[in-house]
Short mmCIF file of C-alpha atoms in Angstrom, two decimals:
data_model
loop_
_atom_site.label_atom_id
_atom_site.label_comp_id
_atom_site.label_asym_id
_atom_site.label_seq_id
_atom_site.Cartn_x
_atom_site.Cartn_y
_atom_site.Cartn_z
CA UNK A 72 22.36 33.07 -67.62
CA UNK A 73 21.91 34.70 -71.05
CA UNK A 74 24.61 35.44 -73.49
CA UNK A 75 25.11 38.87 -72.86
CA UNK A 76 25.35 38.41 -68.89
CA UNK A 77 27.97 35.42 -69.80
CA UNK A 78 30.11 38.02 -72.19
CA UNK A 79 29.58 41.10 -69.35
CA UNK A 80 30.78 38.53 -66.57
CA UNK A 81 34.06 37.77 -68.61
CA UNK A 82 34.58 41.19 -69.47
CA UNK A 83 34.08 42.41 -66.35
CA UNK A 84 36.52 39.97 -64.65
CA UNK A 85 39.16 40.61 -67.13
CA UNK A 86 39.09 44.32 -67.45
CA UNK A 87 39.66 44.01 -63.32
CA UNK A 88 42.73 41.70 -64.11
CA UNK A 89 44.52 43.97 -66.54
CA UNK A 90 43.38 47.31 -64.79
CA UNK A 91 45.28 45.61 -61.39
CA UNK A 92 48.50 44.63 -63.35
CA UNK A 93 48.76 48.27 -64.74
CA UNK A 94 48.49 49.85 -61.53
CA UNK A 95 50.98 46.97 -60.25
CA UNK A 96 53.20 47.07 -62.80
CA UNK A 97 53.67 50.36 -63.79
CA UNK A 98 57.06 51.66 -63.93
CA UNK A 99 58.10 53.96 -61.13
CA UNK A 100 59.84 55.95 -63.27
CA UNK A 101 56.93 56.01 -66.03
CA UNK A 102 56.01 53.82 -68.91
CA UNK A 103 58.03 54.13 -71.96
CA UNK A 104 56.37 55.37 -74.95
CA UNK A 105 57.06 52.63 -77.78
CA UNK A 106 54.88 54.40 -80.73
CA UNK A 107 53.36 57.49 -81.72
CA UNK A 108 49.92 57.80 -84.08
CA UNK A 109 48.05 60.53 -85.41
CA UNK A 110 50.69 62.69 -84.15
CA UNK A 111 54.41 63.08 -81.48
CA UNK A 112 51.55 63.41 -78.52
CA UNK A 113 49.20 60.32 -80.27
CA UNK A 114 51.38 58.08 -77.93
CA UNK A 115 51.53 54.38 -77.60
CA UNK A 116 53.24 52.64 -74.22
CA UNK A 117 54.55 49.23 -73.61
CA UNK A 118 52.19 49.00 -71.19
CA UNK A 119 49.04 49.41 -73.78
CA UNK A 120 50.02 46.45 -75.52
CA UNK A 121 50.80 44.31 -72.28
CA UNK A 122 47.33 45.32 -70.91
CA UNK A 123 45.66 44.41 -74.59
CA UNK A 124 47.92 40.95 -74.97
CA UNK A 125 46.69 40.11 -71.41
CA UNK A 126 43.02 40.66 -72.16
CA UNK A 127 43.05 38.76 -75.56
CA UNK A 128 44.89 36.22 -73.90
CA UNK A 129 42.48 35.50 -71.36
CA UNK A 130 39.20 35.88 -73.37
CA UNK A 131 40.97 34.16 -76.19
CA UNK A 132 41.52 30.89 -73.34
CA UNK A 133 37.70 30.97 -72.47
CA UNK A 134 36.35 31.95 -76.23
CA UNK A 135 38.51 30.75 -78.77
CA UNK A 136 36.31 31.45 -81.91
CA UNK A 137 35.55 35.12 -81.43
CA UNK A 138 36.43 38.28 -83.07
CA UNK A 139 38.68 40.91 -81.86
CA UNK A 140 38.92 44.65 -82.27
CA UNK A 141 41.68 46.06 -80.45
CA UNK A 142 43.33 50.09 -80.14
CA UNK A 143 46.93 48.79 -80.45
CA UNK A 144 46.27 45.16 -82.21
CA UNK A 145 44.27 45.77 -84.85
CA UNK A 146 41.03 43.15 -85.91
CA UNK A 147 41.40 39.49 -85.78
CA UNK A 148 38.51 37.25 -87.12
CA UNK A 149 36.21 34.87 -85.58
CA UNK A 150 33.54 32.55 -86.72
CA UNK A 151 31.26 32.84 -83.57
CA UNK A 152 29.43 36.03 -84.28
CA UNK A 153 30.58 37.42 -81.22
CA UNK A 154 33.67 40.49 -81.10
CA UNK A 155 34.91 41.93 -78.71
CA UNK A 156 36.32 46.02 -78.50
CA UNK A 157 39.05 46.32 -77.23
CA UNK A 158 40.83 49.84 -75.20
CA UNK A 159 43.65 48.51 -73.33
CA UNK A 160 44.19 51.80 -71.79
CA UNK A 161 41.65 55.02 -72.95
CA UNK A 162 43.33 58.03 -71.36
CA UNK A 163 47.02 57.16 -72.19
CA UNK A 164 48.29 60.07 -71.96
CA UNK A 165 46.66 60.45 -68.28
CA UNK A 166 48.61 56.71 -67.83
CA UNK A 167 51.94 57.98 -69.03
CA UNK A 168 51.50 61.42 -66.30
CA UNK A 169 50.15 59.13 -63.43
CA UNK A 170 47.04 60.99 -63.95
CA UNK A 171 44.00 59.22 -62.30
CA UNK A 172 41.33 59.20 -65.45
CA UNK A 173 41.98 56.39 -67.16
CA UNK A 174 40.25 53.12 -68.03
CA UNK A 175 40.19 49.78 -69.39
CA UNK A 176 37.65 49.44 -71.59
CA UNK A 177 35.78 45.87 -73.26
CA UNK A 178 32.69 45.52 -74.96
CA UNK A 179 31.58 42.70 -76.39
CA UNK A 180 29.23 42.26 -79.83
CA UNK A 181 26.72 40.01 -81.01
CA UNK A 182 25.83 40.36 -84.52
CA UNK A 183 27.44 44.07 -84.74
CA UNK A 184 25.41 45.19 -82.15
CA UNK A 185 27.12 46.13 -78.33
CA UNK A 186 25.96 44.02 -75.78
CA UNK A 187 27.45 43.96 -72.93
CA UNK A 188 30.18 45.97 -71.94
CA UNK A 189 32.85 46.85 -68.76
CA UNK A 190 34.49 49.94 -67.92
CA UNK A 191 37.30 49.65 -65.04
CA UNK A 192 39.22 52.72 -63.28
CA UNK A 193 41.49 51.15 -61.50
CA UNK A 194 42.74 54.27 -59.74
CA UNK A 195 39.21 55.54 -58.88
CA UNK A 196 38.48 52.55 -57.36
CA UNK A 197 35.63 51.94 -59.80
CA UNK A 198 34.01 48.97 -62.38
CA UNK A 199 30.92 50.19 -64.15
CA UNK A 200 29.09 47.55 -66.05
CA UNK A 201 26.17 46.96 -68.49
CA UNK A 202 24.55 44.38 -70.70
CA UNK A 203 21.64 45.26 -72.93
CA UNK A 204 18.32 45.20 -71.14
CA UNK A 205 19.71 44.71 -67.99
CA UNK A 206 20.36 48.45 -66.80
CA UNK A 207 24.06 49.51 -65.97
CA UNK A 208 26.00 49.62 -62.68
CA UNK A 209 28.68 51.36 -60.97
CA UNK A 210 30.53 48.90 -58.43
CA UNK A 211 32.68 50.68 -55.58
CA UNK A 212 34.22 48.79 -52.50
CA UNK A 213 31.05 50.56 -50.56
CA UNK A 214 28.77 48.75 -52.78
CA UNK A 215 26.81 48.82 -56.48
CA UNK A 216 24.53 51.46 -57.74
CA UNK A 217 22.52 51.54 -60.67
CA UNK A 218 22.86 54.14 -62.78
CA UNK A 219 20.91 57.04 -64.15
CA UNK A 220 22.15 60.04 -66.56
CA UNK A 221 20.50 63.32 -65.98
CA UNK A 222 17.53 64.42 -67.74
CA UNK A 223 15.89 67.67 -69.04
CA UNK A 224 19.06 70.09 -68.17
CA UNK A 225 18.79 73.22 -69.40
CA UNK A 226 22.22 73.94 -70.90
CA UNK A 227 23.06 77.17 -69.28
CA UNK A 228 23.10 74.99 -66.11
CA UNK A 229 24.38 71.97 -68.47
CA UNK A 230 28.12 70.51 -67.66
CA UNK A 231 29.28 69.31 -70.91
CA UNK A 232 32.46 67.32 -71.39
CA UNK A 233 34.79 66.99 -74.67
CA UNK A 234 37.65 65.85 -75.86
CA UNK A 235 39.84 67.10 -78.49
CA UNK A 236 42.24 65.19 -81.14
CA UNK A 237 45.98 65.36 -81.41
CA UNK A 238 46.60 67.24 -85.22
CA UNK A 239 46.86 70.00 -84.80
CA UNK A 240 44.78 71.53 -87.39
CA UNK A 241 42.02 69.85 -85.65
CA UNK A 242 42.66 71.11 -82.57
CA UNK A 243 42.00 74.19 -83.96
CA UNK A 244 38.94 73.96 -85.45
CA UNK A 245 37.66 72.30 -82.01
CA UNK A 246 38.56 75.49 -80.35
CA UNK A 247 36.51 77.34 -82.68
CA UNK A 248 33.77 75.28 -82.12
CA UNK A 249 33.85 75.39 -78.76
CA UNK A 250 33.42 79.02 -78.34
CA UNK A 251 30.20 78.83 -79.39
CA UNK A 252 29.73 76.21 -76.72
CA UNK A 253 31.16 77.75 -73.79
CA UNK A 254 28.77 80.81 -73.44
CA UNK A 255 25.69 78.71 -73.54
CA UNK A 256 26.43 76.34 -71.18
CA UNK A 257 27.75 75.96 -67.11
CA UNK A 258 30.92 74.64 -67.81
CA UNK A 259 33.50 72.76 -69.95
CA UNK A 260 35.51 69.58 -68.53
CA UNK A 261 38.08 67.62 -70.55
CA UNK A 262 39.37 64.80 -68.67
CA UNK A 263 40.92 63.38 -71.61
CA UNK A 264 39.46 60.18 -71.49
CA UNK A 265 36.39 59.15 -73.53
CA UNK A 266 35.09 55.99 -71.69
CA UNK A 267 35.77 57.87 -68.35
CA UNK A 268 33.13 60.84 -69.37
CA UNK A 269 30.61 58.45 -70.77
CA UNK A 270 30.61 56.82 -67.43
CA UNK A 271 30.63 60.25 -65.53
CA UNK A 272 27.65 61.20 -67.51
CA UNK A 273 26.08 58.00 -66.48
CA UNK A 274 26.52 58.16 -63.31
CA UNK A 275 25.03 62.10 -63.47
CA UNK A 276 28.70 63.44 -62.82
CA UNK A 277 28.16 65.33 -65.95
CA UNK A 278 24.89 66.02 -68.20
CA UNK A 279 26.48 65.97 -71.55
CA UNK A 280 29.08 65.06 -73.80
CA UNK A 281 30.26 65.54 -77.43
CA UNK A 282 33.82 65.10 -78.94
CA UNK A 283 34.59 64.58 -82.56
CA UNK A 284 37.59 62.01 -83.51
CA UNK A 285 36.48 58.78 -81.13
CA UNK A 286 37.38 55.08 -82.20
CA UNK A 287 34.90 52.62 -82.08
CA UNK A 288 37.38 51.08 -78.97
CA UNK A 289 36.76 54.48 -77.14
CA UNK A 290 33.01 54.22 -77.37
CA UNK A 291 32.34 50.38 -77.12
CA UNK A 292 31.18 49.94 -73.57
CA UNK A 293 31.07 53.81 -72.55
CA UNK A 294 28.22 53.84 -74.97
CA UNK A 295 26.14 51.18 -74.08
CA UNK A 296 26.33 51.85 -70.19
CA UNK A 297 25.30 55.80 -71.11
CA UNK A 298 22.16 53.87 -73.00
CA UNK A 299 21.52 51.18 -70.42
CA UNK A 300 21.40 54.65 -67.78
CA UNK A 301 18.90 56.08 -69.87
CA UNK A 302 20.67 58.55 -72.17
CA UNK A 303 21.06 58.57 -75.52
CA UNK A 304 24.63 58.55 -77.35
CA UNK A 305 24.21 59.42 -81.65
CA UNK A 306 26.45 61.70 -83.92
CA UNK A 307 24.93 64.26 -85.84
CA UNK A 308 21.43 64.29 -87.26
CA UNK A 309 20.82 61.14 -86.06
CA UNK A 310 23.54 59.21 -87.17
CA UNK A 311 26.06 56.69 -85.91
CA UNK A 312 28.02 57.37 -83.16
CA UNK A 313 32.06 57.59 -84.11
CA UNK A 314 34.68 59.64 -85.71
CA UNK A 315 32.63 61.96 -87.40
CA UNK A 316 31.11 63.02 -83.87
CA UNK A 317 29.82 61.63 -80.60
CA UNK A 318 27.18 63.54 -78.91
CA UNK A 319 25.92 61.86 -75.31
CA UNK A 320 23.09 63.23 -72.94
CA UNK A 321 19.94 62.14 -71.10
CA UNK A 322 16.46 62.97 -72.75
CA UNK A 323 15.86 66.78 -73.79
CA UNK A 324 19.20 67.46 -72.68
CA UNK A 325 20.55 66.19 -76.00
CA UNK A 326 18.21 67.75 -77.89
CA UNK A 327 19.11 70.96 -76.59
CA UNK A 328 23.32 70.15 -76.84
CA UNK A 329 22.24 68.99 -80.98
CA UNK A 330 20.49 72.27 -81.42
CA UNK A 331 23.54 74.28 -80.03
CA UNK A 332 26.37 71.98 -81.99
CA UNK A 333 24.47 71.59 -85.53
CA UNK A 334 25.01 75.05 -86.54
CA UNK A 335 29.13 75.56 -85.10
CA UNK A 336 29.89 72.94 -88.05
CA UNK A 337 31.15 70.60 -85.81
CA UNK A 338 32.55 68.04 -88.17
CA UNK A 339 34.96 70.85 -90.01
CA UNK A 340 38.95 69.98 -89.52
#
């Protein structure tokens, strides 16, 4: 077994062990919110950092010299070359209001580059799953599927998916931009979870996403199963994915979705 199919098979496993204990230990009455961000809705829950503790915990037991990037924990060093990204919970917010989009999400690194990385929604009964080369997978209890994003949309039949960021000045300049969205394409979704989308898209749920503001946590594995289904995931003008802008689609789809973004200014605040 390669390296990247021994770091998917770890991440896999314990992305399914933490996404069990939140479901299972989830207050009944709702998690407590222990921090706030960016902003009073930016929230933080006890349960974050018991689902991030668990997860270092356990690939700290099988891979003791490796990095760590983690939403709630910060980055930790490692001498192995190998680090892993870290979302404990992406779609807190969704968590906190017993909403169903929500995700654990891992991804682990080899040199700086994502190679293998596991997406689990514990409360859609799904795991998707990719390591680079290898294709990406959604795993239900009625079986596995490989994936495949849609390709060659045209946007006014295009389902496009954002997200937008808790300031509230930005918030505001996201609706702007989005009003020159929302005419030239099918229809807008916000599920308000990142990883969740990028999965949707590759599993042709949706044909294209774009949301300005994303961590590198929110991104990690979502990204890399979007690639490893075919589609391509950049910011603008062909730069890196990340806060400055995410922009995911199959081929000529996101061609079409960076024509119609690059001139709304998409990275104003």
């Amino acid at each position: 077994m390669s390296l990247p199919e021994d770091l998917l098979e770890l991440a896999a496993a314990t992305a399914r062990e933490a996404g069990r204990m939140l479901v299972d230990k989830r207050p009944a009455g709702g998690p407590d919110v222990v921090q706030t961000k960016s902003s009073p809705t930016d929230v933080v829950t006890q349960m974050d950092r018991a689902a991030e503790a668990l997860i270092i915990e356990r690939i700290r037991a099988a891979r003791p010299d490796d990095a760590f990037l983690g939403e709630e924990g910060g980055e930790h060093g490692g001498g192995s070359g190998v680090r892993w990204v870290v979302d404990p919970i992406d779609g807190t917010v969704n968590y906190l209001y017993d909403l169903p989009d929500w995700a654990v999400s891992i991804a682990a690194e080899v040199d700086g580059v994502a190679v293998a990385g596991a997406v689990e929604m514990p409360r859609r009964g799904e795991s998707y799953t990719a390591f680079r080369g290898g294709g990406a997978l959604l795993h239900t209890a009625s079986g596995t599927r490989e994936l495949r994003v849609t390709e060659r949309v045209p946007l006014g039949q295009a389902l496009v998916a954002t997200g937008f960021g808790y300031d509230a000045g930005r918030r505001a300049a996201q609706a702007r931009v989005l009003t020159g969205v929302l005419p030239a394409v099918r229809d807008i979704r916000r599920g308000g979870s990142c990883c969740v989308d990028l999965c949707s898209l590759a599993a042709g749920r949706l044909d294209a996403y774009y949301e300005r503001g994303v961590q590198a946590w929110d991104i990690g594995a979502g990204a890399l199963i979007v690639q490893e289904a075919g589609g391509r995931v950049e910011g603008l003008h062909g730069a890196a994915p990340g806060p400055e802008l995410t922009m995911a689609a199959g081929p000529g789809t996101f061609e079409a979705l960076h024509a119609l973004l690059a001139p709304l200014d998409p990275l104003r605040d």
